[in-house]
CSV table of C-alpha atoms in Angstrom, one decimal:
chain,number,residue,atom,x,y,z
A,20,MET,CA,113.2,77.3,99.6
A,21,GLY,CA,114.2,81.2,98.6
A,22,LEU,CA,112.9,84.4,99.8
A,23,GLU,CA,109.3,84.8,99.1
A,24,LEU,CA,107.4,88.1,99.2
A,25,TYR,CA,103.8,87.8,99.6
A,26,LEU,CA,102.6,91.3,98.3
A,27,ASP,CA,99.4,93.2,96.0
A,28,LEU,CA,100.3,96.2,94.0
A,29,LEU,CA,97.1,97.8,94.8
A,30,SER,CA,99.3,98.3,98.3
A,31,GLN,CA,101.0,101.5,99.1
A,32,PRO,CA,103.6,99.4,101.4
A,33,CYS,CA,103.8,96.6,98.6
A,34,ARG,CA,104.8,98.4,96.2
A,35,ALA,CA,108.0,100.2,98.1
A,36,VAL,CA,108.8,96.5,99.1
A,37,TYR,CA,108.9,95.3,95.7
A,38,ILE,CA,110.3,98.3,94.1
A,39,PHE,CA,113.2,98.0,96.7
A,40,ALA,CA,113.8,94.3,96.1
A,41,LYS,CA,113.6,94.6,92.3
A,42,LYS,CA,116.4,97.8,92.1
A,43,ASN,CA,118.3,96.1,94.5
A,44,GLY,CA,118.5,92.6,92.7
A,45,ILE,CA,117.0,91.0,95.1
A,46,PRO,CA,115.8,87.3,94.3
A,47,PHE,CA,112.7,86.1,95.1
A,48,GLU,CA,109.5,84.7,94.6
A,49,LEU,CA,106.3,86.7,94.1
A,50,ARG,CA,103.2,85.3,95.8
A,51,ILE,CA,100.3,87.4,94.7
A,52,VAL,CA,97.6,88.1,97.5
A,53,ASP,CA,94.8,89.5,95.8
A,54,LEU,CA,93.1,92.3,98.3
A,55,ILE,CA,90.3,93.2,96.0
A,56,LYS,CA,88.9,89.6,96.0
A,57,GLY,CA,89.1,89.3,99.9
A,58,GLN,CA,92.3,86.7,99.7
A,59,HIS,CA,94.2,88.3,102.6
A,60,LEU,CA,91.2,86.9,104.9
A,61,SER,CA,91.3,83.6,103.6
A,62,ASP,CA,91.8,80.6,106.1
A,63,ALA,CA,95.1,79.9,104.0
A,64,PHE,CA,97.1,83.2,103.9
A,65,ALA,CA,96.1,83.6,107.6
A,66,GLN,CA,98.1,80.1,108.7
A,67,MET,CA,101.1,82.1,106.9
A,68,ASN,CA,100.5,85.4,108.6
A,69,PRO,CA,97.9,85.6,111.3
A,70,LEU,CA,97.7,89.1,110.8
A,71,LYS,CA,95.9,88.5,107.0
A,72,LYS,CA,97.5,91.9,106.1
A,73,VAL,CA,100.2,92.3,103.1
A,74,PRO,CA,103.1,92.7,102.4
A,75,ALA,CA,104.6,89.5,104.2
A,76,LEU,CA,107.9,87.6,103.8
A,77,LYS,CA,108.9,84.3,104.0
A,78,ASP,CA,112.5,83.1,104.6
A,79,GLY,CA,113.0,79.6,104.7
A,80,ASP,CA,111.2,78.9,108.0
A,81,PHE,CA,111.1,82.4,109.2
A,82,THR,CA,108.3,84.6,108.8
A,83,LEU,CA,107.8,88.5,108.8
A,84,THR,CA,105.5,91.3,109.1
A,85,GLU,CA,105.1,95.0,108.4
A,86,SER,CA,106.4,96.7,105.3
A,87,VAL,CA,108.7,98.7,107.4
A,88,ALA,CA,110.6,95.6,109.2
A,89,ILE,CA,110.6,93.6,106.1
A,90,LEU,CA,112.4,96.5,104.1
A,91,LEU,CA,114.8,96.9,107.4
A,92,TYR,CA,115.6,93.0,107.0
A,93,LEU,CA,116.2,93.4,103.3
A,94,THR,CA,118.6,96.0,103.5
A,95,ARG,CA,120.6,94.1,106.4
A,96,LYS,CA,120.4,90.8,105.2
A,97,TYR,CA,121.6,92.3,101.7
A,98,LYS,CA,124.5,94.2,100.4
A,99,VAL,CA,122.5,97.2,99.1
A,100,PRO,CA,124.2,100.9,99.2
A,101,ASP,CA,124.5,102.5,102.4
A,102,TYR,CA,122.0,105.6,100.9
A,103,TRP,CA,118.9,103.5,101.8
A,104,TYR,CA,119.4,103.3,105.2
A,105,PRO,CA,122.5,104.8,105.8
A,106,GLN,CA,125.2,103.6,108.8
A,107,ASP,CA,125.9,107.4,109.4
A,108,LEU,CA,124.1,107.6,113.2
A,109,GLN,CA,122.3,111.0,112.4
A,110,ALA,CA,121.5,110.1,108.9
A,111,ARG,CA,120.3,107.0,109.8
A,112,ALA,CA,118.0,108.7,112.3
A,113,ARG,CA,116.1,111.1,109.8
A,114,VAL,CA,115.3,107.9,107.6
A,115,ASP,CA,113.7,106.6,111.1
A,116,GLU,CA,111.8,109.8,112.0
A,117,TYR,CA,110.0,110.0,108.7
A,118,LEU,CA,109.3,106.5,109.1
A,119,ALA,CA,107.8,106.9,112.1
A,120,TRP,CA,106.0,109.9,111.3
A,121,GLN,CA,104.6,108.6,108.1
A,122,HIS,CA,102.0,105.8,109.6
A,123,THR,CA,99.6,107.9,111.0
A,124,THR,CA,99.6,110.6,109.0
A,125,LEU,CA,100.6,110.3,105.5
A,126,ARG,CA,99.6,107.2,105.2
A,127,ARG,CA,96.2,107.8,106.5
A,128,SER,CA,95.4,110.5,104.5
A,129,CYS,CA,96.5,108.8,101.1
A,130,LEU,CA,94.6,105.5,102.1
A,131,ARG,CA,91.4,107.4,103.0
A,132,ALA,CA,91.3,109.5,99.9
A,133,LEU,CA,91.7,106.7,97.5
A,134,TRP,CA,88.4,104.8,99.3
A,135,HIS,CA,86.7,108.0,99.7
A,136,LYS,CA,87.1,109.4,96.2
A,137,VAL,CA,86.9,106.1,94.4
A,138,MET,CA,87.0,102.6,96.0
A,139,PHE,CA,84.0,103.0,97.8
A,140,PRO,CA,81.9,104.9,94.9
A,141,VAL,CA,83.1,102.8,92.4
A,142,PHE,CA,84.8,99.2,93.4
A,143,LEU,CA,82.0,99.1,96.5
A,144,GLY,CA,79.0,101.2,95.1
A,145,GLU,CA,78.7,103.1,98.2
A,146,PRO,CA,78.3,107.1,98.8
A,147,VAL,CA,80.7,109.4,100.2
A,148,SER,CA,79.2,112.4,101.1
A,149,PRO,CA,80.7,116.1,100.0
A,150,GLN,CA,81.6,116.9,103.5
A,151,THR,CA,83.7,113.3,104.0
A,152,LEU,CA,85.4,113.5,100.8
A,153,ALA,CA,85.9,117.8,101.5
A,154,ALA,CA,87.3,116.8,104.8
A,155,THR,CA,89.6,113.9,103.7
A,156,LEU,CA,91.1,116.1,101.2
A,157,ALA,CA,91.9,118.6,103.6
A,158,GLU,CA,93.5,116.5,105.5
A,159,LEU,CA,95.8,115.2,102.8
A,160,ASP,CA,96.7,118.8,101.8
A,161,VAL,CA,97.9,119.4,105.7
A,162,ASN,CA,100.0,116.2,105.1
A,163,LEU,CA,101.4,116.9,101.7
A,164,GLN,CA,102.4,120.3,103.5
A,165,LEU,CA,104.0,119.1,106.6
A,166,LEU,CA,105.7,116.5,103.6
A,167,GLU,CA,107.1,119.6,102.3
A,168,ASP,CA,108.1,122.0,104.7
A,169,LYS,CA,109.4,119.4,107.6
A,170,PHE,CA,110.6,116.7,105.8
A,171,LEU,CA,111.8,117.7,102.0
A,172,GLN,CA,112.4,121.6,102.6
A,173,ASN,CA,115.0,122.4,100.1
A,174,LYS,CA,117.2,119.2,99.8
A,175,ALA,CA,117.4,116.7,97.0
A,176,PHE,CA,115.9,114.0,98.9
A,177,LEU,CA,113.6,113.5,102.0
A,178,THR,CA,116.3,112.8,104.6
A,179,GLY,CA,119.6,114.5,102.2
A,180,PRO,CA,121.4,114.2,99.2
A,181,HIS,CA,120.7,110.7,98.1
A,182,ILE,CA,117.3,108.4,97.5
A,183,SER,CA,116.4,106.3,100.7
A,184,LEU,CA,113.9,104.2,102.4
A,185,ALA,CA,112.1,107.5,103.5
A,186,ASP,CA,111.3,108.5,99.8
A,187,LEU,CA,110.1,105.1,98.9
A,188,VAL,CA,107.5,104.7,101.5
A,189,ALA,CA,106.5,108.5,100.5
A,190,ILE,CA,106.0,108.2,97.1
A,191,THR,CA,104.5,104.9,96.8
A,192,GLU,CA,102.0,106.5,99.3
A,193,LEU,CA,101.6,109.6,97.1
A,194,MET,CA,100.7,107.6,93.7
A,195,HIS,CA,97.5,106.5,96.1
A,196,PRO,CA,95.7,109.6,95.9
A,197,VAL,CA,97.3,110.1,92.5
A,198,GLY,CA,95.4,107.0,91.6
A,199,ALA,CA,92.3,108.3,92.7
A,200,GLY,CA,92.6,111.5,90.6
A,201,CYS,CA,94.1,113.9,92.9
A,202,GLN,CA,95.8,116.8,92.0
A,203,VAL,CA,99.0,116.1,94.2
A,204,PHE,CA,101.7,117.5,92.5
A,205,GLU,CA,100.3,120.0,90.2
A,206,SER,CA,100.4,123.2,92.8
A,207,ARG,CA,103.4,121.9,94.6
A,208,PRO,CA,105.9,122.3,92.2
A,209,LYS,CA,108.8,120.9,95.1
A,210,LEU,CA,106.8,117.8,95.4
A,211,ALA,CA,107.0,117.6,91.4
A,212,THR,CA,110.2,118.1,91.4
A,213,TRP,CA,111.3,115.4,93.9
A,214,ARG,CA,109.4,112.8,92.7
A,215,GLN,CA,111.1,113.1,89.0
A,216,ARG,CA,114.2,112.5,91.5
A,217,VAL,CA,112.8,109.6,92.9
A,218,GLU,CA,111.3,107.9,89.5
A,219,ALA,CA,114.7,108.3,88.0
A,220,ALA,CA,116.8,107.2,91.1
A,221,VAL,CA,114.6,103.9,91.1
A,222,GLY,CA,114.4,103.7,87.1
A,223,GLU,CA,111.1,104.8,85.3
A,224,ASP,CA,110.5,100.8,84.2
A,225,LEU,CA,110.3,99.9,87.3
A,226,PHE,CA,108.4,102.9,88.8
A,227,ARG,CA,105.6,102.0,86.2
A,228,ASP,CA,105.7,98.7,86.5
A,229,ALA,CA,104.8,99.0,90.7
A,230,HIS,CA,102.2,101.7,89.6
A,231,GLU,CA,100.2,100.3,86.9
A,232,VAL,CA,97.5,99.0,89.3
A,233,ILE,CA,96.8,101.3,91.2
A,234,LEU,CA,96.7,104.1,88.4
A,235,LYS,CA,94.1,102.1,87.0
A,236,ALA,CA,91.9,101.8,90.2
A,237,LYS,CA,89.4,103.9,88.5
A,238,ASP,CA,88.5,101.1,85.9
A,239,PHE,CA,87.7,98.6,88.6
A,240,PRO,CA,84.3,96.9,87.9
A,241,PRO,CA,82.2,96.7,91.0
A,242,ALA,CA,82.8,94.0,93.6
A,243,ASP,CA,80.5,91.2,93.7
A,244,PRO,CA,78.2,91.4,97.1
A,245,THR,CA,79.8,88.5,98.3
A,246,ILE,CA,83.3,89.9,98.1
A,247,LYS,CA,81.8,93.3,99.3
A,248,GLN,CA,79.9,91.9,102.4
A,249,LYS,CA,83.7,90.1,103.0
A,250,LEU,CA,85.6,92.8,102.6
A,251,MET,CA,83.2,95.5,104.3
A,252,PRO,CA,84.6,95.1,108.0
A,253,TRP,CA,88.4,94.6,107.0
A,254,VAL,CA,88.2,98.1,104.7
A,255,LEU,CA,86.1,100.1,107.3
A,256,ALA,CA,88.8,99.4,110.1
A,257,MET,CA,91.5,100.2,107.8
A,258,ILE,CA,90.6,103.7,107.0
A,259,ARG,CA,88.8,105.2,110.3
């Protein structure tokens, strides 16, 4: 068997892996794991990935989890342009710096924005207090400012003049609150221009394809009660 990628494009790290593989012409078999149906929590999927998370990679007998690990594996196995994860020590360190920072900051606030603004009230039918939503959006605003001031600054991309894994991971995160209807880019012209550069670098058609699901999040039908009961512990653990 060749390379298999277990993904759901509702997931921001899955989108990053998908775009990277497609953009770089990496051949793979797409295995859809439907998160909102709870397929990642099934015993069948747990046999492949005991962590019950996506993305996951299977390359012959080798399996790998965690999106950053998967992205780095793909950069090392396949011949991809150096700018994605540069050989230069300090340039690579800048990419590593962003990838280390984003896990507990931007990813958390983007995820919480989506769930508190849309997925809890619309998909799960659970109200979110105005105070909770306001705190979530305030946290997102703080991390957007850090993204702009610390990482983007006055550069074309987050780590320098070329796109890297850092930009790909960041933009897929930011499309989560965009999918929830948050005004992420409208009052941030520097970030808006950066988004345009990233879209152009990966290709507008591929970018649109990868984000079609998340941009329709507000239209998801309410969850079946059985599915809701299955998902609630996972959701609460994920966004805390």
